[in-house]
Amino acid sequence: MGKKVSHLEMIQNVIARLSHNSFLIKGWTITLISAFIVIEKSNLNTSLLYIAVFPTLLFWIIDSYFLYQERLFRKLFNKVRLLDEKKIDFSMDTKKFKEITWIKTFFSKTLFIFYGLILLGLTILILYGGNNCG
């Protein structure tokens, strides 16, 4: 069982790093958007809210890439889990998992709700003059 366990640990370590990166991206998104809103409120400058849309979209793209990679490695993990010990080759190739696409991941429920709500909030602040809200 040594080779299989080692290979599964390698894959699990990659999944953990990708998941951690995704968590950090979400934290940076909230921090940056909050900073844009606070600065906009103090300077009475709604143009900052327009600028805040760009990093939100950029973080959404990056986060969806990390989630896409994480899903691929989870598929690899499940494949390796079922392999016979003698067939373990320590491959980390995820290209064979075609059913997972980046665009499906981009519009996954979790990411769409998280980033969609942020963009909706920014849109409301832009349309209704962020300085008049609150």
Short mmCIF file of N, CA and C in Angstrom, two decimals:
data_model
loop_
_atom_site.label_atom_id
_atom_site.label_comp_id
_atom_site.label_asym_id
_atom_site.label_seq_id
_atom_site.Cartn_x
_atom_site.Cartn_y
_atom_site.Cartn_z
N MET A 1 0.80 -1.21 0.00
CA MET A 1 0.00 0.00 0.00
C MET A 1 0.84 1.27 0.00
N GLY A 2 2.13 1.18 0.14
CA GLY A 2 2.99 2.34 0.26
C GLY A 2 2.96 3.28 -0.92
N LYS A 3 3.06 2.73 -2.13
CA LYS A 3 3.08 3.59 -3.32
C LYS A 3 1.74 4.31 -3.50
N LYS A 4 0.66 3.60 -3.30
CA LYS A 4 -0.66 4.20 -3.48
C LYS A 4 -0.89 5.32 -2.47
N VAL A 5 -0.56 5.06 -1.22
CA VAL A 5 -0.73 6.06 -0.17
C VAL A 5 0.12 7.29 -0.47
N SER A 6 1.36 7.08 -0.90
CA SER A 6 2.25 8.21 -1.23
C SER A 6 1.67 9.03 -2.38
N HIS A 7 1.17 8.35 -3.40
CA HIS A 7 0.60 9.06 -4.55
C HIS A 7 -0.65 9.84 -4.13
N LEU A 8 -1.50 9.21 -3.34
CA LEU A 8 -2.71 9.90 -2.87
C LEU A 8 -2.35 11.10 -1.99
N GLU A 9 -1.32 10.98 -1.18
CA GLU A 9 -0.87 12.11 -0.36
C GLU A 9 -0.36 13.25 -1.23
N MET A 10 0.37 12.91 -2.30
CA MET A 10 0.86 13.95 -3.22
C MET A 10 -0.32 14.71 -3.82
N ILE A 11 -1.31 13.98 -4.28
CA ILE A 11 -2.48 14.60 -4.90
C ILE A 11 -3.24 15.42 -3.86
N GLN A 12 -3.41 14.89 -2.67
CA GLN A 12 -4.14 15.60 -1.62
C GLN A 12 -3.42 16.89 -1.23
N ASN A 13 -2.10 16.89 -1.23
CA ASN A 13 -1.35 18.11 -0.94
C ASN A 13 -1.60 19.18 -1.99
N VAL A 14 -1.68 18.79 -3.25
CA VAL A 14 -1.99 19.75 -4.32
C VAL A 14 -3.39 20.30 -4.12
N ILE A 15 -4.35 19.44 -3.83
CA ILE A 15 -5.73 19.87 -3.61
C ILE A 15 -5.80 20.85 -2.45
N ALA A 16 -5.08 20.57 -1.38
CA ALA A 16 -5.08 21.45 -0.20
C ALA A 16 -4.50 22.82 -0.54
N ARG A 17 -3.42 22.85 -1.32
CA ARG A 17 -2.83 24.14 -1.71
C ARG A 17 -3.79 24.93 -2.59
N LEU A 18 -4.43 24.27 -3.54
CA LEU A 18 -5.38 24.96 -4.42
C LEU A 18 -6.55 25.50 -3.62
N SER A 19 -7.05 24.72 -2.70
CA SER A 19 -8.16 25.15 -1.86
C SER A 19 -7.76 26.35 -0.99
N HIS A 20 -6.57 26.31 -0.45
CA HIS A 20 -6.06 27.42 0.36
C HIS A 20 -5.92 28.68 -0.49
N ASN A 21 -5.40 28.54 -1.70
CA ASN A 21 -5.27 29.70 -2.60
C ASN A 21 -6.63 30.30 -2.91
N SER A 22 -7.62 29.46 -3.13
CA SER A 22 -8.98 29.92 -3.40
C SER A 22 -9.53 30.71 -2.21
N PHE A 23 -9.28 30.21 -1.02
CA PHE A 23 -9.70 30.90 0.20
C PHE A 23 -9.03 32.27 0.31
N LEU A 24 -7.74 32.33 0.03
CA LEU A 24 -7.02 33.60 0.08
C LEU A 24 -7.55 34.60 -0.95
N ILE A 25 -7.87 34.12 -2.14
CA ILE A 25 -8.41 34.99 -3.19
C ILE A 25 -9.72 35.62 -2.72
N LYS A 26 -10.58 34.82 -2.11
CA LYS A 26 -11.85 35.36 -1.61
C LYS A 26 -11.61 36.41 -0.53
N GLY A 27 -10.66 36.16 0.35
CA GLY A 27 -10.32 37.13 1.38
C GLY A 27 -9.81 38.43 0.79
N TRP A 28 -8.92 38.33 -0.20
CA TRP A 28 -8.41 39.52 -0.86
C TRP A 28 -9.51 40.28 -1.58
N THR A 29 -10.45 39.55 -2.17
CA THR A 29 -11.56 40.20 -2.86
C THR A 29 -12.37 41.04 -1.89
N ILE A 30 -12.75 40.46 -0.77
CA ILE A 30 -13.56 41.19 0.21
C ILE A 30 -12.79 42.38 0.76
N THR A 31 -11.51 42.19 1.06
CA THR A 31 -10.69 43.28 1.59
C THR A 31 -10.57 44.42 0.59
N LEU A 32 -10.27 44.09 -0.65
CA LEU A 32 -10.08 45.12 -1.67
C LEU A 32 -11.37 45.87 -1.97
N ILE A 33 -12.47 45.15 -2.12
CA ILE A 33 -13.75 45.80 -2.42
C ILE A 33 -14.19 46.66 -1.24
N SER A 34 -13.98 46.19 -0.03
CA SER A 34 -14.30 46.99 1.16
C SER A 34 -13.48 48.28 1.17
N ALA A 35 -12.21 48.17 0.84
CA ALA A 35 -11.35 49.36 0.79
C ALA A 35 -11.84 50.34 -0.27
N PHE A 36 -12.21 49.85 -1.44
CA PHE A 36 -12.75 50.72 -2.49
C PHE A 36 -14.00 51.45 -2.00
N ILE A 37 -14.88 50.74 -1.32
CA ILE A 37 -16.12 51.36 -0.84
C ILE A 37 -15.84 52.40 0.23
N VAL A 38 -14.93 52.11 1.16
CA VAL A 38 -14.59 53.06 2.22
C VAL A 38 -13.95 54.31 1.63
N ILE A 39 -13.02 54.13 0.71
CA ILE A 39 -12.35 55.28 0.07
C ILE A 39 -13.36 56.09 -0.73
N GLU A 40 -14.25 55.40 -1.43
CA GLU A 40 -15.27 56.09 -2.22
C GLU A 40 -16.17 56.91 -1.31
N LYS A 41 -16.54 56.36 -0.17
CA LYS A 41 -17.40 57.09 0.78
C LYS A 41 -16.70 58.33 1.33
N SER A 42 -15.41 58.21 1.63
CA SER A 42 -14.69 59.33 2.24
C SER A 42 -14.33 60.41 1.22
N ASN A 43 -14.10 60.02 -0.03
CA ASN A 43 -13.71 60.99 -1.05
C ASN A 43 -14.87 61.47 -1.90
N LEU A 44 -16.05 60.89 -1.69
CA LEU A 44 -17.22 61.23 -2.51
C LEU A 44 -16.93 61.07 -4.00
N ASN A 45 -16.25 59.98 -4.34
CA ASN A 45 -15.82 59.74 -5.72
C ASN A 45 -16.34 58.38 -6.17
N THR A 46 -17.46 58.37 -6.91
CA THR A 46 -18.06 57.09 -7.32
C THR A 46 -17.27 56.39 -8.41
N SER A 47 -16.30 57.06 -9.03
CA SER A 47 -15.52 56.40 -10.08
C SER A 47 -14.71 55.23 -9.54
N LEU A 48 -14.39 55.26 -8.25
CA LEU A 48 -13.67 54.13 -7.65
C LEU A 48 -14.51 52.85 -7.68
N LEU A 49 -15.82 53.00 -7.62
CA LEU A 49 -16.68 51.82 -7.67
C LEU A 49 -16.63 51.17 -9.04
N TYR A 50 -16.50 51.99 -10.09
CA TYR A 50 -16.34 51.42 -11.44
C TYR A 50 -15.03 50.64 -11.53
N ILE A 51 -14.00 51.20 -10.93
CA ILE A 51 -12.69 50.55 -10.95
C ILE A 51 -12.73 49.24 -10.16
N ALA A 52 -13.54 49.18 -9.11
CA ALA A 52 -13.63 47.99 -8.25
C ALA A 52 -14.19 46.78 -8.99
N VAL A 53 -14.92 47.01 -10.07
CA VAL A 53 -15.49 45.91 -10.84
C VAL A 53 -14.37 45.08 -11.48
N PHE A 54 -13.33 45.74 -11.96
CA PHE A 54 -12.24 45.03 -12.65
C PHE A 54 -11.53 44.01 -11.74
N PRO A 55 -11.06 44.39 -10.55
CA PRO A 55 -10.40 43.38 -9.71
C PRO A 55 -11.36 42.27 -9.27
N THR A 56 -12.65 42.60 -9.12
CA THR A 56 -13.62 41.56 -8.77
C THR A 56 -13.69 40.51 -9.86
N LEU A 57 -13.79 40.96 -11.11
CA LEU A 57 -13.81 40.02 -12.23
C LEU A 57 -12.50 39.25 -12.35
N LEU A 58 -11.40 39.94 -12.13
CA LEU A 58 -10.08 39.29 -12.19
C LEU A 58 -9.95 38.21 -11.11
N PHE A 59 -10.35 38.53 -9.89
CA PHE A 59 -10.30 37.55 -8.81
C PHE A 59 -11.25 36.38 -9.09
N TRP A 60 -12.39 36.66 -9.71
CA TRP A 60 -13.34 35.59 -10.06
C TRP A 60 -12.69 34.62 -11.05
N ILE A 61 -12.00 35.17 -12.04
CA ILE A 61 -11.32 34.34 -13.04
C ILE A 61 -10.23 33.49 -12.38
N ILE A 62 -9.42 34.12 -11.53
CA ILE A 62 -8.34 33.39 -10.86
C ILE A 62 -8.91 32.32 -9.93
N ASP A 63 -9.93 32.68 -9.17
CA ASP A 63 -10.54 31.73 -8.24
C ASP A 63 -11.16 30.55 -8.99
N SER A 64 -11.79 30.83 -10.12
CA SER A 64 -12.39 29.74 -10.89
C SER A 64 -11.31 28.82 -11.47
N TYR A 65 -10.15 29.37 -11.79
CA TYR A 65 -9.05 28.53 -12.26
C TYR A 65 -8.58 27.59 -11.14
N PHE A 66 -8.43 28.12 -9.93
CA PHE A 66 -8.02 27.28 -8.80
C PHE A 66 -9.05 26.19 -8.53
N LEU A 67 -10.34 26.55 -8.57
CA LEU A 67 -11.38 25.55 -8.33
C LEU A 67 -11.41 24.52 -9.45
N TYR A 68 -11.19 24.96 -10.68
CA TYR A 68 -11.12 24.05 -11.83
C TYR A 68 -10.00 23.03 -11.63
N GLN A 69 -8.82 23.52 -11.28
CA GLN A 69 -7.68 22.63 -11.03
C GLN A 69 -7.97 21.68 -9.86
N GLU A 70 -8.59 22.21 -8.82
CA GLU A 70 -8.92 21.38 -7.66
C GLU A 70 -9.85 20.24 -8.05
N ARG A 71 -10.84 20.54 -8.87
CA ARG A 71 -11.77 19.49 -9.32
C ARG A 71 -11.07 18.44 -10.17
N LEU A 72 -10.14 18.88 -11.02
CA LEU A 72 -9.38 17.93 -11.82
C LEU A 72 -8.57 16.99 -10.93
N PHE A 73 -7.92 17.55 -9.92
CA PHE A 73 -7.11 16.73 -9.03
C PHE A 73 -7.96 15.82 -8.15
N ARG A 74 -9.17 16.24 -7.84
CA ARG A 74 -10.08 15.34 -7.11
C ARG A 74 -10.46 14.15 -7.98
N LYS A 75 -10.65 14.39 -9.29
CA LYS A 75 -10.92 13.28 -10.22
C LYS A 75 -9.71 12.34 -10.26
N LEU A 76 -8.51 12.93 -10.34
CA LEU A 76 -7.30 12.11 -10.35
C LEU A 76 -7.19 11.30 -9.06
N PHE A 77 -7.49 11.93 -7.94
CA PHE A 77 -7.45 11.24 -6.65
C PHE A 77 -8.37 10.02 -6.67
N ASN A 78 -9.59 10.21 -7.16
CA ASN A 78 -10.54 9.09 -7.21
C ASN A 78 -10.06 7.99 -8.15
N LYS A 79 -9.42 8.37 -9.26
CA LYS A 79 -8.89 7.38 -10.19
C LYS A 79 -7.77 6.57 -9.53
N VAL A 80 -6.84 7.26 -8.90
CA VAL A 80 -5.70 6.59 -8.25
C VAL A 80 -6.17 5.72 -7.09
N ARG A 81 -7.18 6.18 -6.38
CA ARG A 81 -7.73 5.44 -5.24
C ARG A 81 -8.19 4.04 -5.65
N LEU A 82 -8.68 3.93 -6.89
CA LEU A 82 -9.20 2.65 -7.37
C LEU A 82 -8.16 1.79 -8.09
N LEU A 83 -6.97 2.35 -8.33
CA LEU A 83 -5.93 1.61 -9.03
C LEU A 83 -5.32 0.51 -8.17
N ASP A 84 -4.84 -0.52 -8.85
CA ASP A 84 -4.07 -1.57 -8.20
C ASP A 84 -2.70 -1.00 -7.84
N GLU A 85 -2.15 -1.44 -6.74
CA GLU A 85 -0.83 -0.96 -6.27
C GLU A 85 0.24 -1.05 -7.35
N LYS A 86 0.20 -2.09 -8.17
CA LYS A 86 1.23 -2.30 -9.20
C LYS A 86 1.12 -1.29 -10.34
N LYS A 87 -0.04 -0.66 -10.49
CA LYS A 87 -0.25 0.28 -11.60
C LYS A 87 0.03 1.73 -11.21
N ILE A 88 0.47 1.96 -10.01
CA ILE A 88 0.76 3.32 -9.54
C ILE A 88 2.02 3.82 -10.25
N ASP A 89 1.88 4.94 -10.98
CA ASP A 89 3.02 5.50 -11.71
C ASP A 89 3.35 6.93 -11.25
N PHE A 90 2.66 7.42 -10.24
CA PHE A 90 2.86 8.76 -9.68
C PHE A 90 2.58 9.87 -10.69
N SER A 91 1.75 9.58 -11.67
CA SER A 91 1.37 10.59 -12.66
C SER A 91 0.46 11.64 -12.01
N MET A 92 0.72 12.88 -12.35
CA MET A 92 -0.13 13.98 -11.89
C MET A 92 -0.86 14.61 -13.08
N ASP A 93 -0.96 13.88 -14.16
CA ASP A 93 -1.60 14.35 -15.39
C ASP A 93 -3.12 14.35 -15.24
N THR A 94 -3.73 15.51 -15.43
CA THR A 94 -5.19 15.62 -15.31
C THR A 94 -5.86 15.88 -16.65
N LYS A 95 -5.10 15.81 -17.74
CA LYS A 95 -5.64 16.15 -19.06
C LYS A 95 -6.74 15.21 -19.53
N LYS A 96 -6.78 14.02 -18.99
CA LYS A 96 -7.76 13.04 -19.47
C LYS A 96 -9.18 13.28 -18.93
N PHE A 97 -9.33 14.19 -18.00
CA PHE A 97 -10.64 14.45 -17.41
C PHE A 97 -11.32 15.60 -18.15
N LYS A 98 -11.90 15.29 -19.30
CA LYS A 98 -12.47 16.30 -20.20
C LYS A 98 -13.85 16.79 -19.75
N GLU A 99 -14.53 16.03 -18.86
CA GLU A 99 -15.89 16.42 -18.49
C GLU A 99 -15.92 17.67 -17.62
N ILE A 100 -14.80 18.03 -17.05
CA ILE A 100 -14.70 19.24 -16.24
C ILE A 100 -14.12 20.34 -17.13
N THR A 101 -14.85 21.45 -17.25
CA THR A 101 -14.36 22.57 -18.05
C THR A 101 -14.21 23.81 -17.16
N TRP A 102 -13.34 24.69 -17.59
CA TRP A 102 -13.11 25.91 -16.82
C TRP A 102 -14.36 26.79 -16.83
N ILE A 103 -15.04 26.87 -17.96
CA ILE A 103 -16.22 27.76 -18.05
C ILE A 103 -17.35 27.26 -17.14
N LYS A 104 -17.52 25.94 -17.03
CA LYS A 104 -18.53 25.40 -16.10
C LYS A 104 -18.15 25.76 -14.66
N THR A 105 -16.87 25.70 -14.38
CA THR A 105 -16.40 26.04 -13.04
C THR A 105 -16.60 27.53 -12.77
N PHE A 106 -16.34 28.37 -13.77
CA PHE A 106 -16.51 29.82 -13.63
C PHE A 106 -17.93 30.15 -13.20
N PHE A 107 -18.91 29.45 -13.77
CA PHE A 107 -20.31 29.71 -13.46
C PHE A 107 -20.88 28.72 -12.43
N SER A 108 -20.01 28.07 -11.67
CA SER A 108 -20.49 27.16 -10.63
C SER A 108 -21.28 27.96 -9.58
N LYS A 109 -22.18 27.28 -8.90
CA LYS A 109 -23.05 27.96 -7.93
C LYS A 109 -22.27 28.75 -6.89
N THR A 110 -21.25 28.13 -6.32
CA THR A 110 -20.53 28.79 -5.22
C THR A 110 -19.83 30.06 -5.68
N LEU A 111 -19.15 30.00 -6.81
CA LEU A 111 -18.44 31.18 -7.30
C LEU A 111 -19.42 32.23 -7.82
N PHE A 112 -20.45 31.78 -8.52
CA PHE A 112 -21.43 32.72 -9.09
C PHE A 112 -22.14 33.49 -7.98
N ILE A 113 -22.51 32.80 -6.92
CA ILE A 113 -23.18 33.48 -5.81
C ILE A 113 -22.23 34.46 -5.13
N PHE A 114 -21.01 34.01 -4.82
CA PHE A 114 -20.05 34.87 -4.11
C PHE A 114 -19.71 36.12 -4.91
N TYR A 115 -19.21 35.94 -6.13
CA TYR A 115 -18.79 37.08 -6.94
C TYR A 115 -19.97 37.83 -7.55
N GLY A 116 -21.04 37.10 -7.84
CA GLY A 116 -22.24 37.74 -8.37
C GLY A 116 -22.84 38.72 -7.38
N LEU A 117 -22.88 38.33 -6.11
CA LEU A 117 -23.41 39.24 -5.09
C LEU A 117 -22.52 40.47 -4.91
N ILE A 118 -21.23 40.28 -4.98
CA ILE A 118 -20.32 41.43 -4.88
C ILE A 118 -20.55 42.38 -6.06
N LEU A 119 -20.63 41.82 -7.27
CA LEU A 119 -20.87 42.67 -8.45
C LEU A 119 -22.24 43.32 -8.39
N LEU A 120 -23.24 42.61 -7.90
CA LEU A 120 -24.58 43.19 -7.75
C LEU A 120 -24.53 44.35 -6.76
N GLY A 121 -23.84 44.15 -5.64
CA GLY A 121 -23.70 45.23 -4.66
C GLY A 121 -23.00 46.44 -5.23
N LEU A 122 -21.93 46.21 -5.98
CA LEU A 122 -21.22 47.34 -6.61
C LEU A 122 -22.12 48.05 -7.61
N THR A 123 -22.88 47.28 -8.38
CA THR A 123 -23.79 47.86 -9.37
C THR A 123 -24.84 48.73 -8.68
N ILE A 124 -25.40 48.25 -7.59
CA ILE A 124 -26.40 49.03 -6.85
C ILE A 124 -25.77 50.32 -6.32
N LEU A 125 -24.57 50.22 -5.76
CA LEU A 125 -23.90 51.43 -5.26
C LEU A 125 -23.59 52.41 -6.38
N ILE A 126 -23.21 51.90 -7.56
CA ILE A 126 -22.91 52.77 -8.70
C ILE A 126 -24.19 53.45 -9.19
N LEU A 127 -25.25 52.66 -9.38
CA LEU A 127 -26.49 53.20 -9.94
C LEU A 127 -27.21 54.16 -9.01
N TYR A 128 -27.15 53.88 -7.72
CA TYR A 128 -27.88 54.72 -6.78
C TYR A 128 -26.96 55.64 -6.01
N GLY A 129 -25.82 55.97 -6.60
CA GLY A 129 -24.89 56.92 -6.00
C GLY A 129 -24.42 56.47 -4.64
N GLY A 130 -23.37 55.67 -4.63
CA GLY A 130 -22.83 55.08 -3.42
C GLY A 130 -22.80 56.03 -2.24
N ASN A 131 -22.65 57.32 -2.48
CA ASN A 131 -22.55 58.29 -1.39
C ASN A 131 -23.90 58.57 -0.74
N ASN A 132 -24.98 58.23 -1.41
CA ASN A 132 -26.30 58.48 -0.85
C ASN A 132 -26.84 57.29 -0.08
N CYS A 133 -26.13 56.16 -0.13
CA CYS A 133 -26.58 54.95 0.57
C CYS A 133 -25.98 54.92 1.96
N GLY A 134 -26.69 55.29 2.95
CA GLY A 134 -26.18 55.18 4.31
C GLY A 134 -25.62 56.46 4.71
#
